[in-house]
Short mmCIF file of C-alpha atoms and ligand atoms in Angstrom, two decimals:
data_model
loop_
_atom_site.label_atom_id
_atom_site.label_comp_id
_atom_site.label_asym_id
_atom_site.label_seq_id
_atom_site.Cartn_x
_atom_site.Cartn_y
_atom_site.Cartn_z
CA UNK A 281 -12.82 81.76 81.53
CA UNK A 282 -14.63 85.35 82.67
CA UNK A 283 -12.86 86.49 85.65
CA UNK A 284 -10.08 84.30 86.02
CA UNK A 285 -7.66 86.07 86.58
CA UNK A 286 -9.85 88.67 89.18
CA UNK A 287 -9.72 85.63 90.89
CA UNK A 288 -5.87 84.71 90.72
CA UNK A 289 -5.19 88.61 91.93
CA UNK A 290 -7.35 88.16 94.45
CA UNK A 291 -5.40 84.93 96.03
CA UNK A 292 -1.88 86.11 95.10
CA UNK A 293 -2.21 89.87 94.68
CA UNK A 294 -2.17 91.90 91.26
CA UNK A 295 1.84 92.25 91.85
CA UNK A 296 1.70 88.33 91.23
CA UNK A 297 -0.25 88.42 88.26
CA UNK A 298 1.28 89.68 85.12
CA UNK A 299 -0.93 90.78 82.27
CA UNK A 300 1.42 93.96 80.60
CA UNK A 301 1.30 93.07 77.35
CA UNK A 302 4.49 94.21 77.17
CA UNK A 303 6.25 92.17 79.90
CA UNK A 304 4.04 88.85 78.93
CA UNK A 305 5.34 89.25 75.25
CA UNK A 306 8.92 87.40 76.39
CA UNK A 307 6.85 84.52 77.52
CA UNK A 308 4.74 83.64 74.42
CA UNK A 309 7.28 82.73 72.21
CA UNK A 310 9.61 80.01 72.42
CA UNK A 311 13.16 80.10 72.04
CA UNK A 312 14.17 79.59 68.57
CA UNK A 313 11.34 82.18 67.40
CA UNK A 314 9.35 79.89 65.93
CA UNK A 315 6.56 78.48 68.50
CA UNK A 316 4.27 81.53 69.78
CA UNK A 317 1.44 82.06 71.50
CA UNK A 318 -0.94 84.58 73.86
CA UNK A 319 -2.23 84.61 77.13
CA UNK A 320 -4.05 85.95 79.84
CA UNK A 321 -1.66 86.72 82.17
CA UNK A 322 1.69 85.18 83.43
CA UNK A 323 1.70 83.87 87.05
CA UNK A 324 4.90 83.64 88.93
CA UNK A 325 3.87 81.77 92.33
CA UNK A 326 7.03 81.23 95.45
CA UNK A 327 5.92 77.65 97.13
CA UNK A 328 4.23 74.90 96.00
CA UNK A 329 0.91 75.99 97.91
CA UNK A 330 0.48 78.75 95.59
CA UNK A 331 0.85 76.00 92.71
CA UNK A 332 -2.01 74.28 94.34
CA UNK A 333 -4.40 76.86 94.83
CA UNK A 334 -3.74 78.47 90.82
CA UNK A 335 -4.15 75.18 89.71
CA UNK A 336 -7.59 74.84 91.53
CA UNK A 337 -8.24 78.41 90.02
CA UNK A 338 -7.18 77.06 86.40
CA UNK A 339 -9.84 74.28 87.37
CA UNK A 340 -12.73 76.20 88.16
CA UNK A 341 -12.55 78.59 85.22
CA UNK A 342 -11.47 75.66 82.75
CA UNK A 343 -8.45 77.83 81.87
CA UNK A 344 -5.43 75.90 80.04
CA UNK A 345 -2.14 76.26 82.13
CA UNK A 346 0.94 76.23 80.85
CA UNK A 347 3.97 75.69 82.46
CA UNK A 348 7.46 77.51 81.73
CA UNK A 349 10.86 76.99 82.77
CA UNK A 350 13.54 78.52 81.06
CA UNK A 351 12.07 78.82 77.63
CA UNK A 352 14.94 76.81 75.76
CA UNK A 353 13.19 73.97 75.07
CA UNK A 354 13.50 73.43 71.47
CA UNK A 355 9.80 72.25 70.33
CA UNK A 356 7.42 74.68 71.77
CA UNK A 357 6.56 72.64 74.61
CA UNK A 358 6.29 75.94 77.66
CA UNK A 359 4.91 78.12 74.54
CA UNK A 360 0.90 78.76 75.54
CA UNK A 361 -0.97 77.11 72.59
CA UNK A 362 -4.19 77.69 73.42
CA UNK A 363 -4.87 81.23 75.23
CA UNK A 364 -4.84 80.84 79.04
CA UNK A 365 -2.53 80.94 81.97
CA UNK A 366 1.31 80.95 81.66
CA UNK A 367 2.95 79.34 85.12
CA UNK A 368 6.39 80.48 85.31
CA UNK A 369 8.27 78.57 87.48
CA UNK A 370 10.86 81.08 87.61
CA UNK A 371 10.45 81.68 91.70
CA UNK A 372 10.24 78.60 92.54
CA UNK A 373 14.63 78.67 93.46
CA UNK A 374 15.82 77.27 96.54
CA UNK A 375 19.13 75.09 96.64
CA UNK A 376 20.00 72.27 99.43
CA UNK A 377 23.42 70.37 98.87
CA UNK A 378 23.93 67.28 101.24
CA UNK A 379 27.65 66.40 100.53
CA UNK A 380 27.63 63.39 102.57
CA UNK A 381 24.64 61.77 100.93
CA UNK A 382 26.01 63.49 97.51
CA UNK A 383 22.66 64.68 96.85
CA UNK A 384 20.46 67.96 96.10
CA UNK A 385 17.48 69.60 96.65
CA UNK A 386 16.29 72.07 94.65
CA UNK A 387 13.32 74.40 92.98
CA UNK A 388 12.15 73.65 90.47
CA UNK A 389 12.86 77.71 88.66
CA UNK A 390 16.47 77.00 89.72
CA UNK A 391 19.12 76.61 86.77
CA UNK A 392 21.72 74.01 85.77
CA UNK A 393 24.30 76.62 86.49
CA UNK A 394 22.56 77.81 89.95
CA UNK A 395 22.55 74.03 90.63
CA UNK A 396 26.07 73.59 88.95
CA UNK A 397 27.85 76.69 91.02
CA UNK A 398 26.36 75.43 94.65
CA UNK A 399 27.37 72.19 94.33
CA UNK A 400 30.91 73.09 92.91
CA UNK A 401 31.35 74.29 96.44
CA UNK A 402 31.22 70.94 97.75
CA UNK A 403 33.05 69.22 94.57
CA UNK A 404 30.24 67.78 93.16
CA UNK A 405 28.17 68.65 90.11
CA UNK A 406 25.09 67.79 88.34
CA UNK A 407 26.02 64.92 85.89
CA UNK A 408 23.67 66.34 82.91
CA UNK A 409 25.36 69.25 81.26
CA UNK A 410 23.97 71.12 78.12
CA UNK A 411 24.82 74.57 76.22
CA UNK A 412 21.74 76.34 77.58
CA UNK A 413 23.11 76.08 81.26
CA UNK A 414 22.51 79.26 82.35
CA UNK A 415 18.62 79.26 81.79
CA UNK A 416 17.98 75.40 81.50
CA UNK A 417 15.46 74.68 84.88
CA UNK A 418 15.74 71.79 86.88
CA UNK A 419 11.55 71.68 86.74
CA UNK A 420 11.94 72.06 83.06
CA UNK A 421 15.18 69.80 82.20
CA UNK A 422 12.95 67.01 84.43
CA UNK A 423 9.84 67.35 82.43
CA UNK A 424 11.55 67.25 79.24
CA UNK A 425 14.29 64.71 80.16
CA UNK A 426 16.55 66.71 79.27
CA UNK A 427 19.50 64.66 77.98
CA UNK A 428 22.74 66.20 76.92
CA UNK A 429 26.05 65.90 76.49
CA UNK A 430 27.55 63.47 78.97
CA UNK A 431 24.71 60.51 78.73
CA UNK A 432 27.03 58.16 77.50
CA UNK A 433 28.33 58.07 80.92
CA UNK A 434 26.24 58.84 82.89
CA UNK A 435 22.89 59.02 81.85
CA UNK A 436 20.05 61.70 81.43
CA UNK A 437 18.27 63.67 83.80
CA UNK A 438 15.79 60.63 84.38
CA UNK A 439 18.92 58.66 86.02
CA UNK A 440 19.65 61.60 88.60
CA UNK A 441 15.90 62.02 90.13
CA UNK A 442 15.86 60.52 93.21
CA UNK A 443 12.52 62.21 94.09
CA UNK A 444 10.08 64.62 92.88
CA UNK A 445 7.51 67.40 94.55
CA UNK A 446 4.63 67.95 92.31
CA UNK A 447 0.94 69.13 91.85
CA UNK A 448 -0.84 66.81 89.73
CA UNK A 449 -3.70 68.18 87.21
CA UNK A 450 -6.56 66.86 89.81
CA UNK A 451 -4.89 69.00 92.33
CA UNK A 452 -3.15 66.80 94.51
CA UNK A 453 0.09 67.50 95.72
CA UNK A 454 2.84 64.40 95.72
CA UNK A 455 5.91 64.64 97.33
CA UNK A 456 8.78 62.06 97.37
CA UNK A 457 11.67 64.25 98.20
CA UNK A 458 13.29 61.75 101.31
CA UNK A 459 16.01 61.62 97.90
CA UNK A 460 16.54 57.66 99.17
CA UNK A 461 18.50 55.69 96.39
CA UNK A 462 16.28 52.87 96.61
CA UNK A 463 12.40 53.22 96.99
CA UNK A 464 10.18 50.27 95.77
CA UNK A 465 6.57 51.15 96.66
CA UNK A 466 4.96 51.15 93.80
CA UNK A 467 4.35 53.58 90.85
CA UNK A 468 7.48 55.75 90.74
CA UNK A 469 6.12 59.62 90.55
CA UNK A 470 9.88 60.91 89.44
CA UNK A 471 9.27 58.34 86.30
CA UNK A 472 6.13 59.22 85.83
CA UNK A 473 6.61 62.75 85.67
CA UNK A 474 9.89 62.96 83.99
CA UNK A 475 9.11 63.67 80.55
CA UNK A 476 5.47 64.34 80.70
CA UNK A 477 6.40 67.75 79.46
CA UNK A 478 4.07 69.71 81.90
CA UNK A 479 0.64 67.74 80.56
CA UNK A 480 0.46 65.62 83.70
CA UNK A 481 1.36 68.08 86.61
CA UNK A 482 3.39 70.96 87.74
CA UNK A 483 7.19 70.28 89.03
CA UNK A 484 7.80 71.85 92.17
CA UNK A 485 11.07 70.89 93.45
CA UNK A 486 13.07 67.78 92.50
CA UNK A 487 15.74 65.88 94.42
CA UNK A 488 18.82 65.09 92.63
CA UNK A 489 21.74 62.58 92.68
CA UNK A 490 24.99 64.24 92.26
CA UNK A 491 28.68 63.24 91.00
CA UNK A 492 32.13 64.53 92.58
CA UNK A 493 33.83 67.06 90.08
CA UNK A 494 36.32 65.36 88.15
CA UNK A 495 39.68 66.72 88.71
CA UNK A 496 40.92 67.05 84.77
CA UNK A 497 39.64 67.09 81.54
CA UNK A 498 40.90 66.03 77.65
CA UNK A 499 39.63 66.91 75.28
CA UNK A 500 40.03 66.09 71.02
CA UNK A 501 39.07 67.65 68.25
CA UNK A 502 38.56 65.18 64.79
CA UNK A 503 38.02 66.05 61.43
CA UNK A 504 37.41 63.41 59.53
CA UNK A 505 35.91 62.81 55.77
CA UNK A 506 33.21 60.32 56.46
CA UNK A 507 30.63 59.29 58.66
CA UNK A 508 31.24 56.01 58.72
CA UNK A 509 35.07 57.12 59.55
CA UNK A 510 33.40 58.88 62.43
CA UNK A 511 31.45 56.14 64.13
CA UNK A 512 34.58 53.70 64.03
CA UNK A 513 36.78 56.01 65.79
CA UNK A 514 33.60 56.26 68.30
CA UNK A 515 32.93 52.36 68.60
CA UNK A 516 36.90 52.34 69.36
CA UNK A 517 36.93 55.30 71.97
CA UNK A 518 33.99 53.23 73.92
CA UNK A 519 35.97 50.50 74.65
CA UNK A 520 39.30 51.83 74.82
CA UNK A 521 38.87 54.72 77.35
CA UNK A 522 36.60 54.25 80.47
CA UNK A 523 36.38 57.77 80.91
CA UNK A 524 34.38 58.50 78.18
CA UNK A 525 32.31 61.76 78.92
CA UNK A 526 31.02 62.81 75.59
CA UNK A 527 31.82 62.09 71.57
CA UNK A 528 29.71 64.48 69.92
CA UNK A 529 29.32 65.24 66.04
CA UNK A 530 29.84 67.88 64.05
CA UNK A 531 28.94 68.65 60.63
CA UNK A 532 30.54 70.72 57.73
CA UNK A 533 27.56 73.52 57.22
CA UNK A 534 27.38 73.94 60.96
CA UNK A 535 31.01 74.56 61.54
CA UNK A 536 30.56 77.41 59.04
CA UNK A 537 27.67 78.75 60.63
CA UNK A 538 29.89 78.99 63.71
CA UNK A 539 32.86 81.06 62.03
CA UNK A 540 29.82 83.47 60.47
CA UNK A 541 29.61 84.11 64.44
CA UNK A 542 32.97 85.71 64.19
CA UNK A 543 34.62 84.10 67.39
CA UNK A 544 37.53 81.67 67.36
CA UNK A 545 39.45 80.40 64.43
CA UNK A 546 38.93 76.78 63.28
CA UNK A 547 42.22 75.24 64.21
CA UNK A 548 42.45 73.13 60.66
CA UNK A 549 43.28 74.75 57.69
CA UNK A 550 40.57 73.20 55.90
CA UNK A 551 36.81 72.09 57.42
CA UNK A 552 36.22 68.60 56.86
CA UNK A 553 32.71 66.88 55.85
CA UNK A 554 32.38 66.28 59.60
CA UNK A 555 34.07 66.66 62.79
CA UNK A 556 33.93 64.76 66.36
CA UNK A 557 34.97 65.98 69.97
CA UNK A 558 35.87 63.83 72.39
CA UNK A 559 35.78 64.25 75.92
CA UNK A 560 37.78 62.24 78.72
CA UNK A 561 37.52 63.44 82.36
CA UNK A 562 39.03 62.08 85.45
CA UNK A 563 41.79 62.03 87.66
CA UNK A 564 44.31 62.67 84.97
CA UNK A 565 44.88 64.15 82.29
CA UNK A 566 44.86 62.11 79.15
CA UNK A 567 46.08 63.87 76.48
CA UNK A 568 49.04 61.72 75.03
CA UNK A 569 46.46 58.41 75.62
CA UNK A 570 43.71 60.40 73.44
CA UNK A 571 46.99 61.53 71.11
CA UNK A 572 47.87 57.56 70.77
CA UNK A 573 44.69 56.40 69.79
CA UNK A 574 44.30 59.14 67.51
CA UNK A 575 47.57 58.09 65.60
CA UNK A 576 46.03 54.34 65.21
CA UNK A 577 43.26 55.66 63.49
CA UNK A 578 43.76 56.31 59.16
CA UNK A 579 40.15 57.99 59.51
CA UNK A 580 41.58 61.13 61.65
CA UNK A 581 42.21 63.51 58.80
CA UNK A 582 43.07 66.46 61.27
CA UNK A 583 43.26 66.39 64.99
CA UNK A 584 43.69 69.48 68.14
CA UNK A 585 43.85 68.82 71.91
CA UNK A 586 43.50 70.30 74.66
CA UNK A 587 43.21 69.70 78.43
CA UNK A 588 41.21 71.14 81.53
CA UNK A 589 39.66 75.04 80.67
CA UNK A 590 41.96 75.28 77.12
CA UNK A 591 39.65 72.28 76.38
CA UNK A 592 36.59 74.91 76.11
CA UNK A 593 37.87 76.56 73.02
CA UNK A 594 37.62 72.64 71.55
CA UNK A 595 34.00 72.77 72.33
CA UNK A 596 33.24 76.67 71.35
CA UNK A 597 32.61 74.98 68.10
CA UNK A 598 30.28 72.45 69.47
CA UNK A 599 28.61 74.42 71.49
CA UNK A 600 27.65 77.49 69.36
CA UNK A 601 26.02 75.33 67.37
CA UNK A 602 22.40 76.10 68.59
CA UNK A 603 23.22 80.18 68.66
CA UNK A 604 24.72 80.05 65.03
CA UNK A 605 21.87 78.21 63.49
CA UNK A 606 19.78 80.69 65.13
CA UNK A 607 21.45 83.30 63.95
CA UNK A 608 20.83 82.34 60.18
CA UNK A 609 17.18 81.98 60.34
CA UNK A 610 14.50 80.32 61.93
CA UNK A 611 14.96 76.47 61.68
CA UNK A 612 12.98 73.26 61.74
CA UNK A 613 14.93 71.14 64.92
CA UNK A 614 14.46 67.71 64.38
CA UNK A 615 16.27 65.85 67.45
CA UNK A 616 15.81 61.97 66.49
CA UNK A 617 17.84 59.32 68.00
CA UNK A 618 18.60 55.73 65.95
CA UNK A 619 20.60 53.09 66.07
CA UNK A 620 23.99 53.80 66.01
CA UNK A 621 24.38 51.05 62.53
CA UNK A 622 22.01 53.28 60.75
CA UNK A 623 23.31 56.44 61.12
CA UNK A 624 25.14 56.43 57.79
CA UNK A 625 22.60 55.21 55.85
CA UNK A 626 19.82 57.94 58.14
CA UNK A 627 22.93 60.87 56.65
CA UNK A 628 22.68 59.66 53.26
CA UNK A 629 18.82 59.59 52.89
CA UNK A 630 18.23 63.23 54.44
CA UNK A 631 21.40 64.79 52.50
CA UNK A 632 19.76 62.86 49.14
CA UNK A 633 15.75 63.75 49.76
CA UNK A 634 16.58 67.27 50.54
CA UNK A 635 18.76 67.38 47.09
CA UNK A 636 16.21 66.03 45.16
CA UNK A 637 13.46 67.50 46.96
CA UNK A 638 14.23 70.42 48.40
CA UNK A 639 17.44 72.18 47.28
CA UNK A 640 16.80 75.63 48.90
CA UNK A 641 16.52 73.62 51.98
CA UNK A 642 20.05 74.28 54.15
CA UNK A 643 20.63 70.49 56.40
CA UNK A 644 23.12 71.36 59.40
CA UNK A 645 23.14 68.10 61.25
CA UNK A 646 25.30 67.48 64.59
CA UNK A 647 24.71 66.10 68.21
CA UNK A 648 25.15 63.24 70.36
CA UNK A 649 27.01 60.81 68.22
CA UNK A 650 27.70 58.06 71.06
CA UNK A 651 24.13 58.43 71.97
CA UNK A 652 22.98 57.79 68.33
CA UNK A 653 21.21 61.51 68.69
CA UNK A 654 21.47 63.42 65.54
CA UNK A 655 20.35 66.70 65.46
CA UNK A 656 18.63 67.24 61.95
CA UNK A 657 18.13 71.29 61.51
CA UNK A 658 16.50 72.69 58.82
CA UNK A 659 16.76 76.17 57.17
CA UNK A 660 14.91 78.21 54.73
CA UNK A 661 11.97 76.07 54.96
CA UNK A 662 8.33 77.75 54.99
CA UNK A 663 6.35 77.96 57.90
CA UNK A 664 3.50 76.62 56.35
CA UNK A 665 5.15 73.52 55.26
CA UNK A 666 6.12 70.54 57.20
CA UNK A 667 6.24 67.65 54.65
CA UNK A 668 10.24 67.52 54.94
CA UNK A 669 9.56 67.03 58.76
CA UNK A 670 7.14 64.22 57.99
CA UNK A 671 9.33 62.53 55.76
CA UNK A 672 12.65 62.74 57.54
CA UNK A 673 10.49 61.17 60.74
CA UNK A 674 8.86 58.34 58.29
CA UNK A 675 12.91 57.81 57.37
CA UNK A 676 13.25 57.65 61.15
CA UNK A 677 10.83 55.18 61.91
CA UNK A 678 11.51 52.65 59.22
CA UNK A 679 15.49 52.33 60.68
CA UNK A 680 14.15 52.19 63.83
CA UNK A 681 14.86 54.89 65.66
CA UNK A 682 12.80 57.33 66.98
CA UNK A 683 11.32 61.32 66.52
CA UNK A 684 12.45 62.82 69.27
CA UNK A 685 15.88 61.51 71.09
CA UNK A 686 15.42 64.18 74.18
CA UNK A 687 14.06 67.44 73.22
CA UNK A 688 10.50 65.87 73.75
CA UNK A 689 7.28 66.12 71.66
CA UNK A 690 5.75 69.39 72.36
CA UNK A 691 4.13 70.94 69.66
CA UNK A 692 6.47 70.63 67.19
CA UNK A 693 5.88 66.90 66.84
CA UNK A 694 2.26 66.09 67.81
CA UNK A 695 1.22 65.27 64.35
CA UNK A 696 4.16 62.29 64.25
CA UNK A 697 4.29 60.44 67.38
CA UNK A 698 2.07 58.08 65.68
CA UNK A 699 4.76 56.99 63.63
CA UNK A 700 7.13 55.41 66.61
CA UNK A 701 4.23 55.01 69.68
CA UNK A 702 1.43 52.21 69.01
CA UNK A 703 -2.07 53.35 68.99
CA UNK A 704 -2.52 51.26 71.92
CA UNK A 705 0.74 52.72 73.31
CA UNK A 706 -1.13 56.27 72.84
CA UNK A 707 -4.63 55.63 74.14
CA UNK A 708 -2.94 54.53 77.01
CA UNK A 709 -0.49 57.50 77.63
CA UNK A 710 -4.01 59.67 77.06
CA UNK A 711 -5.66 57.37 79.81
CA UNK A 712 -3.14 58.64 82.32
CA UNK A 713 -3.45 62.05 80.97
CA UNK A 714 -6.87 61.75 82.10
CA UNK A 715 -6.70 60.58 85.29
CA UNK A 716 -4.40 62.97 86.98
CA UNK A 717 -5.85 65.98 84.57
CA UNK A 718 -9.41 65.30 84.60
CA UNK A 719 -9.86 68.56 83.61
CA UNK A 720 -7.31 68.31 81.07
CA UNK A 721 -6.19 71.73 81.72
CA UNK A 722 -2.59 70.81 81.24
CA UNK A 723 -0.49 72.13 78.34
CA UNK A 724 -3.32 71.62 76.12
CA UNK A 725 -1.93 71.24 72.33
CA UNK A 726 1.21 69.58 73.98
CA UNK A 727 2.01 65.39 73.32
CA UNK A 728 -1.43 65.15 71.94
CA UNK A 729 -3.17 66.27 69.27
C1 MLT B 869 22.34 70.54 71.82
O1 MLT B 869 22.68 69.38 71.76
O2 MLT B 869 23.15 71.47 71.68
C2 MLT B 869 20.93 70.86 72.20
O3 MLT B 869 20.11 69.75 72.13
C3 MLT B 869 20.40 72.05 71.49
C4 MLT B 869 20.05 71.89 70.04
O4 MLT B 869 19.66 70.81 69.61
O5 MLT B 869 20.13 72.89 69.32
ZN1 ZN B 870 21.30 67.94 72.13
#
């Protein structure tokens, strides 16, 4: 590794190449505080040649690269694990709206809210939509799959790439960017990229479909006493109302986390076991339909609405979820999707094991209810000990769901993705891993073991 990065200053100049302690020290640790690492230095190239040429660099010198977006991926996935070169993306902006084709072109170091605040300007907007908007990359959300909260409708960030601009481990550079809706020539770089969590290439710039703006918005707030109460008021909303955006869940200990923050009241006088927002949006505003349905159901036990931007104190409480939790400690984030008939029986086996097993252990579970995501997060657990991670998985895999719904594998997970891929299913995910990073420079420590 000797004089690797002599030789990145001498292709992209010392002002390039960061290796201040000081200002590197933001990039080796992950969001949540828990995933850290160390590095050489922190490159922050402008085009995709630059890409090419560190990456032949990162070759030569059989230095580990690791790529970073935003940093708020959940599992440690952009956090260096093994000591080498950290490849910010964060230059890599640029932002082309075509309003007649309804799609965009953009960098991959640009952010949803970049993306989001461009395209408003033609009506449109990117239909994936999470909390960390405003640092979420494109690059990043597309190597993740990021999948947030309006896949119900529309899908995740896999359904929106039209195309894809990438350097591939073994240094070639692909580009599909003609952003055509239908392109059936073979292997599919967006799919194979999307997801790959930086262990197959870099993302330069991605193409994206986009959706027109809806005009209005309702939105309801539900607290309700059961889980089970929850997810038949959900399997009603998806086939009464066609402009379902999101139903997302809520859970008692999180809700309190979110008043510790000290923001908005809680609209009910008392907080129920768990709580569900639901999200219409479209030409109209459908308040008194949302009220209606509300009235059939003997589950609601308390109810608020709200349309267009009063709706976004209704969703303060959803989304402060991730900042609250945060705020209490460092937690175990365990995203796992299952099917939607096991997600009572999934509640009542993690509330139970971590009774029995683990009392000092504080559960806050929420997320994507009409996705059958549940986040599972975990507080006061030790560093050093990841057998309530193992089990909840195992409890995962035998309802048949699986270990990580969209946040990815990263590091967090490595040890566990034997419990939902085949061995077969691996050795052949590591065969492509080879041939497009020979080298297997790639976000070593990431996926894989
Ligand atoms: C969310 O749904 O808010 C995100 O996935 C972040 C999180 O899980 O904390
Ligand atoms: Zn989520």
């Amino acid at each position: 590794m000797a004089g690797v990065v002599e030789a990145l200053e001498r292709s992209f100049g010392s002002r390039s190449v960061i290796t201040d302690p000081e200002i590197i020290s933001r990039y080796l640790i992950d969001w949540t505080g828990r995933f850290k690492g160390d590095a050489l230095c922190v490159l922050r190239p402008v085009n995709s040649w630059q890409v090419q040429r560190a990456l032949e660099i990162a070759r030569e010198f059989h230095t580990p690269l690791t790529t970073q977006g935003g940093n708020t991926g959940l599992v440690g996935g952009a956090t260096p694990a093994v000591r080498g070169i950290v490849l910010s993306t964060e230059l890599l902006k640029g932002i082309e709206i075509d309003a007649e084709l309804q799609i965009a072109k953009v960098g991959a170091g640009v952010t949803l809210s970049e993306l989001n605040l461009k395209a408003g300007e033609a009506g449109l907007r990117f239909a994936v939509d999470l909390a960390s908007r405003d640092s979420a990359t494109m690059g990043g959300m597309v190597a993740t799959n990021a999948g947030g909260i309006h896949l119900i409708r529309y899908g995740g960030t896999r359904q929106q790439l039209l195309g894809i601009e990438a350097v591939l481990g073994n240094g070639c550079l692909i580009t599909r960017m003609e952003g055509l809706l239908k392109d059936n020539t073979g292997y599919d770089w967006p799919s194979v990229l999307c997801g790959s969590e930086g262990t197959l290439g870099v993302i330069t710039s991605v193409v994206f479909k986009l959706t027109p703006m809806p005009a209005h918005r309702s939105v309801a707030l539900i607290s309700v006493d059961t889980i089970g109460g929850a997810l038949r008021i959900m399997t009603d909303a998806k086939t009464r109302f066609s402009q379902l955006n999101a139903i997302e869940l809520m859970s008692r200990s999180g809700i309190e986390l979110v008043q510790l923050l000290g923001g908005d009241r809680w609209p009910f006088q008392a907080i129920g076991a768990f709580a569900l927002l639901v999200e219409l949006s479209g030409a109209f505003i459908e308040v008194e339909e949302l009220a209606e349905f509300l009235d059939s159901h003997d589950e609601v036990a308390d109810a608020a609405l709200a349309n267009d931007s009063r709706a976004d104190g209704l969703w303060y409480w959803r989304e402060r979820h991730t900042v609250a939790i945060n705020h209490a400690g460092i937690p175990r984030k365990l995203d796992v999707s299952l099917p939607i008939r096991a997600i009572p029986a999934f509640v009542g086996y993690v509330n139970e094991l971590v009774e029995r097993e683990h009392p000092e252990v504080k559960v806050v579970l929420f997320g994507h209810l009409g996705d059958g995501n549940i986040h599972v997060n975990l507080l006061n657990v030790d560093e050093s000990d990841d057998e309530l991670d193992h089990e909840i998985y195992a409890g995962v895999a035998s309802y048949g769901g699986s270990i990580s719904a969209e946040h990815g594998i990263g590091r967090a997970k490595v040890h566990d993705l034997t419990l939902t891929r085949s061995d077969s299913d691996i050795e052949s995910m590591k065969s492509l891993k080879r041939a497009l990073d020979p080298s297997m420079i790639l976000n070593p420590g990431v996926l894989f073991e």
